[in-house]
Amino acid sequence: MKAQRCRPCAEGTYSLGTGVRFDEWDEVPHGFASVATSLDSEDGFGDAVENCTGSTWVPLGDYVASNTDECTATLMYAVNLKQSGTVSFEYIYPDSSIVFEFFVQNDQCQATVEESRWMRTTEKGWEFHSVELSRGNNVLFWRTTAFSVWSKAPKPVLVRNIGITGVAFTSECFPCKPGTFAAAAGSSSCQPCPADTSSGKGATSCQPCDPGSYAEPGSASCKPRPPCTDKDYFYTHTACDEHGETQLMFKWAEPKVCSEELPQAAKLPPSGGRTRCPPCNPGFAAANGSACQPCPLGSYSNGSGCLSCPAGTEPVLGLEYKWWNVLPPSMETTVLSGINFEYKGIAGWEVAGDFIYTAAGASDNDFMILTLVVPGFSPPSPVLEDTESKEVARITFVFEMLCTVNCELYFMVGINSHTNTPVETWTGPRGKQSYTYVVEKNASMSFTWAFQRTPYHEEGRRYTSDVAKLYSINVTNVLGGVASFCRRCAPETSGSCAPCPPGNVMDHGSGTCRPCPPGTYLRGHPSDGLPACHPCGPGTYSNQRRSLCFNDCTAALPLRGRLLRYEFPALAAAAALATGPAFTPRGRRYRHHFRVSLCGPQGRKAAACSDNVTEARLRVVTGYVCQATLVPPERPHHAGPVSSQPISLGDRILGVTTSSTLDGITSPPELFPPGHPDLPDIIFFYRSNDVTQPCSSGRATAIRLRCDPLRPGPGALSVPSKCPEGTCDGCTFHFLWVTGEGCPRCSSSHYRPIVSACLGGIQRTTYVWREPRLCRGGQTLPPQMVRPCRSADFWLKVGISAGAGAAALLAAIAAYFWKKNQKLEYKYSKLVMNAAAKESDLPAPDTCAIMEGEDAEDELVFATKKSLFGKIKSLTSKRMPDGFDSVPLKTSSSGSAMEL
């Protein structure tokens, strides 16, 4: 410095000239600050319940690790640059559940590198990132926030080798840290020591370890070699030879750190045992004892030999691996260190005939990686944009996990060589089981299996016997794949096959395409040959292409002998529902936000949920029903709550019915308050295409639509009180939608007539709604009806007159019969008197007639023409030809009857 000129640093030291580097993280270096913040208490979600002061970046030797909880941790460093410079660092960002951002602010707290603020997740080890800095004061920020509210703690972000250029000229050289060296003067960096060597601080070279010790690359000291055990080797199989045989081989796990010379050390078992080679995989065949080769285009194989597909058929292309003698050419394997997250270039999976399994790594917390790369897909028919299932292909694999500790198996998917995204995770021992993942995008895909025995690092290998096994892998519709069977197709004139047009299926009898009838849609994934026409669910219709079923916001449901018609187009627009605030175990507040679009013409889905955590990974999920997690904002550039983890709860509608069960989905009525007994709820059933480990058939949704005329417009959405997050089992979601739009259209059965009294010769009929009124729109009330009528006074007079006449008639009839009875009594008394006179020897009269001097009113002679009374009399007595009544008499002398 006295000479004011630059000189080279000595051996064992380095200098960046106008820069500084931070590569030792045994503690937070001087000048850095690590702070954590909790939630903003004024975001509308309530007060903070968790103190985040302990959630900071943690130094771990060679790197610094972020927090993994719901707090926001920030690593800051302020530097004043004398000239424009750069900041660079290496990082590992494996888990998208954490939001990782790096940005720079100037003196006015203005971000200067906004375009590179959001970091992208990494896939293969450490990645390098560099940003230009301006002259003057610069504040560097590394910030992480976890937004995972369902899963376990995510993997942390790791940062190392932070370098800054543009600072004042340095006046000293920095010694190399232990495990590194600088052999030449004037070095700008130090190199790590190779394996089985070590170095101290400021070393100019690395010293080799003694024969009985070892060291990993970059070690500061050597360690004694432990005795070898049976956990330090593994077995594998060689490729088939010309005799169709394979050899069983035992190998030491790399890197080999154990010693065979120590007492009680395990020896490597002898290799060379020969066994018959397994058959070739489907679509492959071996000719003349050679290795298995794929069958040519247009043929198929079950593993024994290639056969041409018959006329009118085509091969079903795919990849199926169920025999594991060699690693297929489309697969690769490696090991990712669980310590420094660098790839070691050794095999992580080994073939074993019937399966492929995880080999022994350098450490029990290493990740054993197996990757299958597929160049693309060729589905048998084009996948339409409006189809219910966007399935292009599917991958199905059978696996098993044998674990004694908390091992984990990750299944990840990458698209177009981009970062792998975990889609499923299994923890602990698992029996032999199958898993299927549906591919919905035709692109180059990579499928990765990563197995970690334990997340904790310990010296040596203790859990090598904990393994994951893959028995079979089957991928359908692989571009350039092989075939294990053929299917019928529609032949062209040239002899080749052509796919059926949209809305058509293959007729297996004639080999021609036929359209699906109305009310049906095409269903069936490409792996089982050809799709078929399936009927739509109740209350739904098929579109013109027969690619999906939909409800056009109408319904017609029978109820007690009448047909109720519904129209609810207003419910096609998406409605929103946010559950009450909930808290993660660390106290982070969140809400579940639902969007619901009940129906839509031609299958239109208006519900959309987004992931707006960062501008770099904005993602939108659409469907009939979707859900996102709302997290309160805590950064000023977020205007509202942060929406993350969007998922679809309903990609296709299954049916509209009043039944509580449809297609294996049940909507228990007891989850909600009871509705009106005379009008049942209409239930909409949906299912999503996302298949998860607990939801093997996909997530499902049941929405009860209930009529309430007092709630016009969209009404109110609610979830069950006993399941405040909308689901009781994590797979089926339940909602109640109460709105006036859910009422049927009014018809004649919804009103009744009221007939008034006849006033002034007029009677009025008025129609009123039945109460409670459970309808809307439709028919209106008929107008009041008026018709002439007779008043009550008129009918009273008629009644009195008729009654008086009837009374007079009855009185006359009674008087007649009374008088007749009197005459008969008189005649009878005369006869008795005559009979008494005869007994006293008086002559008996031959007839009984009116004597002279009797009253004229006692005459018994009637006119020949009968009056009304005469007609009545003729019905009650027997008449003589002369008009007199006859009375049978019997004399005492002759005993013969006489007739009077």
mmCIF file of N, CA and C in Angstrom, residues 732-801:
data_model
loop_
_atom_site.group_PDB
_atom_site.id
_atom_site.type_symbol
_atom_site.label_atom_id
_atom_site.label_comp_id
_atom_site.label_asym_id
_atom_site.label_seq_id
_atom_site.Cartn_x
_atom_site.Cartn_y
_atom_site.Cartn_z
ATOM 1 N N THR A 732 -63.467 -35.135 -1.022
ATOM 2 C CA THR A 732 -64.788 -34.690 -1.463
ATOM 3 C C THR A 732 -65.140 -33.391 -0.757
ATOM 4 N N PHE A 733 -65.483 -32.374 -1.548
ATOM 5 C CA PHE A 733 -65.809 -31.056 -1.015
ATOM 6 C C PHE A 733 -67.318 -30.843 -1.119
ATOM 7 N N HIS A 734 -67.885 -30.192 -0.095
ATOM 8 C CA HIS A 734 -69.332 -30.006 -0.010
ATOM 9 C C HIS A 734 -69.646 -28.520 0.139
ATOM 10 N N PHE A 735 -70.669 -28.069 -0.626
ATOM 11 C CA PHE A 735 -71.100 -26.676 -0.572
ATOM 12 C C PHE A 735 -72.627 -26.629 -0.577
ATOM 13 N N LEU A 736 -73.161 -25.575 0.031
ATOM 14 C CA LEU A 736 -74.588 -25.268 -0.021
ATOM 15 C C LEU A 736 -74.731 -23.880 -0.623
ATOM 16 N N TRP A 737 -75.512 -23.789 -1.713
ATOM 17 C CA TRP A 737 -75.733 -22.526 -2.400
ATOM 18 C C TRP A 737 -77.218 -22.193 -2.266
ATOM 19 N N VAL A 738 -77.523 -21.186 -1.445
ATOM 20 C CA VAL A 738 -78.903 -20.763 -1.200
ATOM 21 C C VAL A 738 -79.141 -19.474 -1.974
ATOM 22 N N THR A 739 -80.092 -19.507 -2.900
ATOM 23 C CA THR A 739 -80.338 -18.355 -3.750
ATOM 24 C C THR A 739 -81.725 -18.466 -4.367
ATOM 25 N N GLY A 740 -82.272 -17.311 -4.737
ATOM 26 C CA GLY A 740 -83.531 -17.312 -5.447
ATOM 27 C C GLY A 740 -83.421 -17.910 -6.826
ATOM 28 N N GLU A 741 -82.193 -17.914 -7.399
ATOM 29 C CA GLU A 741 -81.996 -18.523 -8.709
ATOM 30 C C GLU A 741 -82.194 -20.034 -8.664
ATOM 31 N N GLY A 742 -82.154 -20.614 -7.475
ATOM 32 C CA GLY A 742 -82.345 -22.048 -7.343
ATOM 33 C C GLY A 742 -83.795 -22.467 -7.229
ATOM 34 N N CYS A 743 -84.727 -21.548 -7.398
ATOM 35 C CA CYS A 743 -86.153 -21.880 -7.337
ATOM 36 C C CYS A 743 -86.646 -22.293 -8.721
ATOM 37 N N PRO A 744 -87.616 -23.208 -8.789
ATOM 38 C CA PRO A 744 -88.148 -23.617 -10.097
ATOM 39 C C PRO A 744 -88.972 -22.510 -10.729
ATOM 40 N N ARG A 745 -89.210 -22.625 -12.021
ATOM 41 C CA ARG A 745 -90.070 -21.695 -12.711
ATOM 42 C C ARG A 745 -91.501 -21.904 -12.259
ATOM 43 N N CYS A 746 -92.213 -20.810 -12.068
ATOM 44 C CA CYS A 746 -93.587 -20.897 -11.575
ATOM 45 C C CYS A 746 -94.492 -21.546 -12.628
ATOM 46 N N SER A 747 -95.426 -22.366 -12.167
ATOM 47 C CA SER A 747 -96.392 -23.036 -13.025
ATOM 48 C C SER A 747 -97.750 -23.019 -12.333
ATOM 49 N N SER A 748 -98.740 -23.662 -12.961
ATOM 50 C CA SER A 748 -100.095 -23.655 -12.412
ATOM 51 C C SER A 748 -100.189 -24.355 -11.068
ATOM 52 N N SER A 749 -99.205 -25.208 -10.760
ATOM 53 C CA SER A 749 -99.248 -25.900 -9.475
ATOM 54 C C SER A 749 -98.798 -25.024 -8.315
ATOM 55 N N HIS A 750 -98.264 -23.838 -8.620
ATOM 56 C CA HIS A 750 -97.761 -22.969 -7.563
ATOM 57 C C HIS A 750 -98.775 -21.918 -7.110
ATOM 58 N N TYR A 751 -99.975 -21.851 -7.740
ATOM 59 C CA TYR A 751 -100.981 -20.914 -7.266
ATOM 60 C C TYR A 751 -102.319 -21.636 -7.119
ATOM 61 N N ARG A 752 -103.286 -20.975 -6.437
ATOM 62 C CA ARG A 752 -104.601 -21.553 -6.189
ATOM 63 C C ARG A 752 -105.658 -20.473 -6.346
ATOM 64 N N PRO A 753 -106.956 -20.880 -6.684
ATOM 65 C CA PRO A 753 -108.022 -19.883 -6.860
ATOM 66 C C PRO A 753 -108.747 -19.596 -5.547
ATOM 67 N N ILE A 754 -109.220 -18.380 -5.422
ATOM 68 C CA ILE A 754 -110.092 -17.974 -4.318
ATOM 69 C C ILE A 754 -111.369 -17.406 -4.947
ATOM 70 N N VAL A 755 -112.541 -18.063 -4.702
ATOM 71 C CA VAL A 755 -113.822 -17.691 -5.307
ATOM 72 C C VAL A 755 -114.608 -16.852 -4.305
ATOM 73 N N SER A 756 -115.068 -15.661 -4.749
ATOM 74 C CA SER A 756 -115.804 -14.763 -3.866
ATOM 75 C C SER A 756 -117.284 -15.134 -3.835
ATOM 76 N N ALA A 757 -118.044 -14.519 -2.938
ATOM 77 C CA ALA A 757 -119.497 -14.704 -2.878
ATOM 78 C C ALA A 757 -120.164 -13.965 -4.033
ATOM 79 N N CYS A 758 -121.387 -14.366 -4.339
ATOM 80 C CA CYS A 758 -122.152 -13.737 -5.409
ATOM 81 C C CYS A 758 -122.789 -12.462 -4.864
ATOM 82 N N LEU A 759 -122.277 -11.348 -5.363
ATOM 83 C CA LEU A 759 -122.777 -10.051 -4.902
ATOM 84 C C LEU A 759 -123.318 -9.284 -6.086
ATOM 85 N N GLY A 760 -124.556 -8.945 -6.004
ATOM 86 C CA GLY A 760 -125.172 -8.172 -7.075
ATOM 87 C C GLY A 760 -125.231 -8.927 -8.374
ATOM 88 N N GLY A 761 -125.342 -10.256 -8.303
ATOM 89 C CA GLY A 761 -125.399 -11.052 -9.521
ATOM 90 C C GLY A 761 -124.054 -11.262 -10.175
ATOM 91 N N ILE A 762 -122.910 -10.962 -9.485
ATOM 92 C CA ILE A 762 -121.553 -11.115 -10.035
ATOM 93 C C ILE A 762 -120.705 -11.909 -9.045
ATOM 94 N N GLN A 763 -119.950 -12.875 -9.582
ATOM 95 C CA GLN A 763 -119.030 -13.673 -8.753
ATOM 96 C C GLN A 763 -117.619 -13.525 -9.315
ATOM 97 N N ARG A 764 -116.596 -13.289 -8.448
ATOM 98 C CA ARG A 764 -115.213 -13.037 -8.852
ATOM 99 C C ARG A 764 -114.311 -14.183 -8.375
ATOM 100 N N THR A 765 -113.365 -14.619 -9.272
ATOM 101 C CA THR A 765 -112.368 -15.650 -8.954
ATOM 102 C C THR A 765 -110.978 -15.016 -9.012
ATOM 103 N N THR A 766 -110.247 -15.019 -7.897
ATOM 104 C CA THR A 766 -108.920 -14.408 -7.782
ATOM 105 C C THR A 766 -107.889 -15.507 -7.512
ATOM 106 N N TYR A 767 -106.691 -15.431 -8.206
ATOM 107 C CA TYR A 767 -105.643 -16.427 -8.051
ATOM 108 C C TYR A 767 -104.522 -15.847 -7.188
ATOM 109 N N VAL A 768 -104.023 -16.646 -6.221
ATOM 110 C CA VAL A 768 -102.945 -16.220 -5.308
ATOM 111 C C VAL A 768 -101.902 -17.333 -5.237
ATOM 112 N N TRP A 769 -100.664 -16.952 -4.909
ATOM 113 C CA TRP A 769 -99.566 -17.930 -4.784
ATOM 114 C C TRP A 769 -99.757 -18.761 -3.526
ATOM 115 N N ARG A 770 -99.381 -20.005 -3.659
ATOM 116 C CA ARG A 770 -99.375 -20.861 -2.475
ATOM 117 C C ARG A 770 -98.223 -20.435 -1.570
ATOM 118 N N GLU A 771 -98.448 -20.448 -0.283
ATOM 119 C CA GLU A 771 -97.426 -20.026 0.675
ATOM 120 C C GLU A 771 -96.806 -21.243 1.361
ATOM 121 N N PRO A 772 -95.460 -21.254 1.536
ATOM 122 C CA PRO A 772 -94.537 -20.245 1.019
ATOM 123 C C PRO A 772 -94.348 -20.388 -0.485
ATOM 124 N N ARG A 773 -94.130 -19.262 -1.133
ATOM 125 C CA ARG A 773 -93.945 -19.280 -2.580
ATOM 126 C C ARG A 773 -92.545 -19.786 -2.902
ATOM 127 N N LEU A 774 -92.440 -20.959 -3.514
ATOM 128 C CA LEU A 774 -91.159 -21.585 -3.819
ATOM 129 C C LEU A 774 -90.959 -21.652 -5.326
ATOM 130 N N CYS A 775 -91.090 -20.518 -5.981
ATOM 131 C CA CYS A 775 -90.871 -20.462 -7.421
ATOM 132 C C CYS A 775 -90.546 -19.024 -7.793
ATOM 133 N N ARG A 776 -90.106 -18.853 -9.014
ATOM 134 C CA ARG A 776 -89.803 -17.526 -9.528
ATOM 135 C C ARG A 776 -90.005 -17.549 -11.039
ATOM 136 N N GLY A 777 -90.292 -16.360 -11.608
ATOM 137 C CA GLY A 777 -90.447 -16.263 -13.055
ATOM 138 C C GLY A 777 -91.537 -17.191 -13.563
ATOM 139 N N GLY A 778 -91.358 -17.694 -14.774
ATOM 140 C CA GLY A 778 -92.300 -18.643 -15.336
ATOM 141 C C GLY A 778 -93.674 -18.034 -15.550
ATOM 142 N N GLN A 779 -94.701 -18.804 -15.257
ATOM 143 C CA GLN A 779 -96.066 -18.336 -15.421
ATOM 144 C C GLN A 779 -96.384 -17.250 -14.385
ATOM 145 N N THR A 780 -97.163 -16.272 -14.846
ATOM 146 C CA THR A 780 -97.661 -15.254 -13.928
ATOM 147 C C THR A 780 -99.059 -15.646 -13.458
ATOM 148 N N LEU A 781 -99.538 -14.935 -12.447
ATOM 149 C CA LEU A 781 -100.873 -15.237 -11.938
ATOM 150 C C LEU A 781 -101.930 -14.879 -12.992
ATOM 151 N N PRO A 782 -102.895 -15.772 -13.251
ATOM 152 C CA PRO A 782 -103.953 -15.438 -14.213
ATOM 153 C C PRO A 782 -104.738 -14.224 -13.735
ATOM 154 N N PRO A 783 -105.354 -13.460 -14.670
ATOM 155 C CA PRO A 783 -106.154 -12.297 -14.259
ATOM 156 C C PRO A 783 -107.423 -12.737 -13.537
ATOM 157 N N GLN A 784 -107.998 -11.811 -12.814
ATOM 158 C CA GLN A 784 -109.211 -12.117 -12.061
ATOM 159 C C GLN A 784 -110.370 -12.420 -13.019
ATOM 160 N N MET A 785 -111.117 -13.478 -12.707
ATOM 161 C CA MET A 785 -112.239 -13.899 -13.537
ATOM 162 C C MET A 785 -113.554 -13.403 -12.914
ATOM 163 N N VAL A 786 -114.465 -12.860 -13.784
ATOM 164 C CA VAL A 786 -115.770 -12.352 -13.345
ATOM 165 C C VAL A 786 -116.847 -13.054 -14.170
ATOM 166 N N ARG A 787 -117.883 -13.592 -13.507
ATOM 167 C CA ARG A 787 -118.977 -14.252 -14.209
ATOM 168 C C ARG A 787 -120.296 -13.951 -13.489
ATOM 169 N N PRO A 788 -121.424 -13.949 -14.259
ATOM 170 C CA PRO A 788 -122.725 -13.675 -13.620
ATOM 171 C C PRO A 788 -123.155 -14.836 -12.738
ATOM 172 N N CYS A 789 -124.026 -14.519 -11.774
ATOM 173 C CA CYS A 789 -124.483 -15.544 -10.847
ATOM 174 C C CYS A 789 -125.838 -15.140 -10.269
ATOM 175 N N ARG A 790 -126.631 -16.035 -9.674
ATOM 176 C CA ARG A 790 -127.871 -15.758 -8.957
ATOM 177 C C ARG A 790 -127.535 -15.467 -7.504
ATOM 178 N N SER A 791 -128.237 -14.414 -7.009
ATOM 179 C CA SER A 791 -127.924 -14.040 -5.635
ATOM 180 C C SER A 791 -128.573 -14.994 -4.657
ATOM 181 N N ALA A 792 -128.302 -14.880 -3.442
ATOM 182 C CA ALA A 792 -128.856 -15.747 -2.401
ATOM 183 C C ALA A 792 -130.327 -15.452 -2.145
ATOM 184 N N ASP A 793 -130.801 -14.175 -2.328
ATOM 185 C CA ASP A 793 -132.224 -13.843 -2.103
ATOM 186 C C ASP A 793 -133.115 -14.579 -3.086
ATOM 187 N N PHE A 794 -132.665 -14.618 -4.352
ATOM 188 C CA PHE A 794 -133.479 -15.310 -5.351
ATOM 189 C C PHE A 794 -133.651 -16.780 -4.994
ATOM 190 N N TRP A 795 -132.563 -17.402 -4.681
ATOM 191 C CA TRP A 795 -132.648 -18.836 -4.365
ATOM 192 C C TRP A 795 -133.384 -19.060 -3.052
ATOM 193 N N LEU A 796 -133.398 -18.074 -2.159
ATOM 194 C CA LEU A 796 -134.164 -18.209 -0.922
ATOM 195 C C LEU A 796 -135.668 -18.180 -1.199
ATOM 196 N N LYS A 797 -136.061 -17.275 -2.116
ATOM 197 C CA LYS A 797 -137.476 -17.213 -2.469
ATOM 198 C C LYS A 797 -137.917 -18.497 -3.162
ATOM 199 N N VAL A 798 -137.089 -18.960 -4.098
ATOM 200 C CA VAL A 798 -137.435 -20.210 -4.771
ATOM 201 C C VAL A 798 -137.555 -21.344 -3.773
ATOM 202 N N GLY A 799 -136.692 -21.377 -2.833
ATOM 203 C CA GLY A 799 -136.721 -22.444 -1.836
ATOM 204 C C GLY A 799 -137.967 -22.376 -0.966
ATOM 205 N N ILE A 800 -138.347 -21.163 -0.582
ATOM 206 C CA ILE A 800 -139.537 -21.020 0.280
ATOM 207 C C ILE A 800 -140.793 -21.448 -0.480
ATOM 208 N N SER A 801 -140.875 -21.010 -1.741
ATOM 209 C CA SER A 801 -142.056 -21.376 -2.542
ATOM 210 C C SER A 801 -142.153 -22.874 -2.728
#
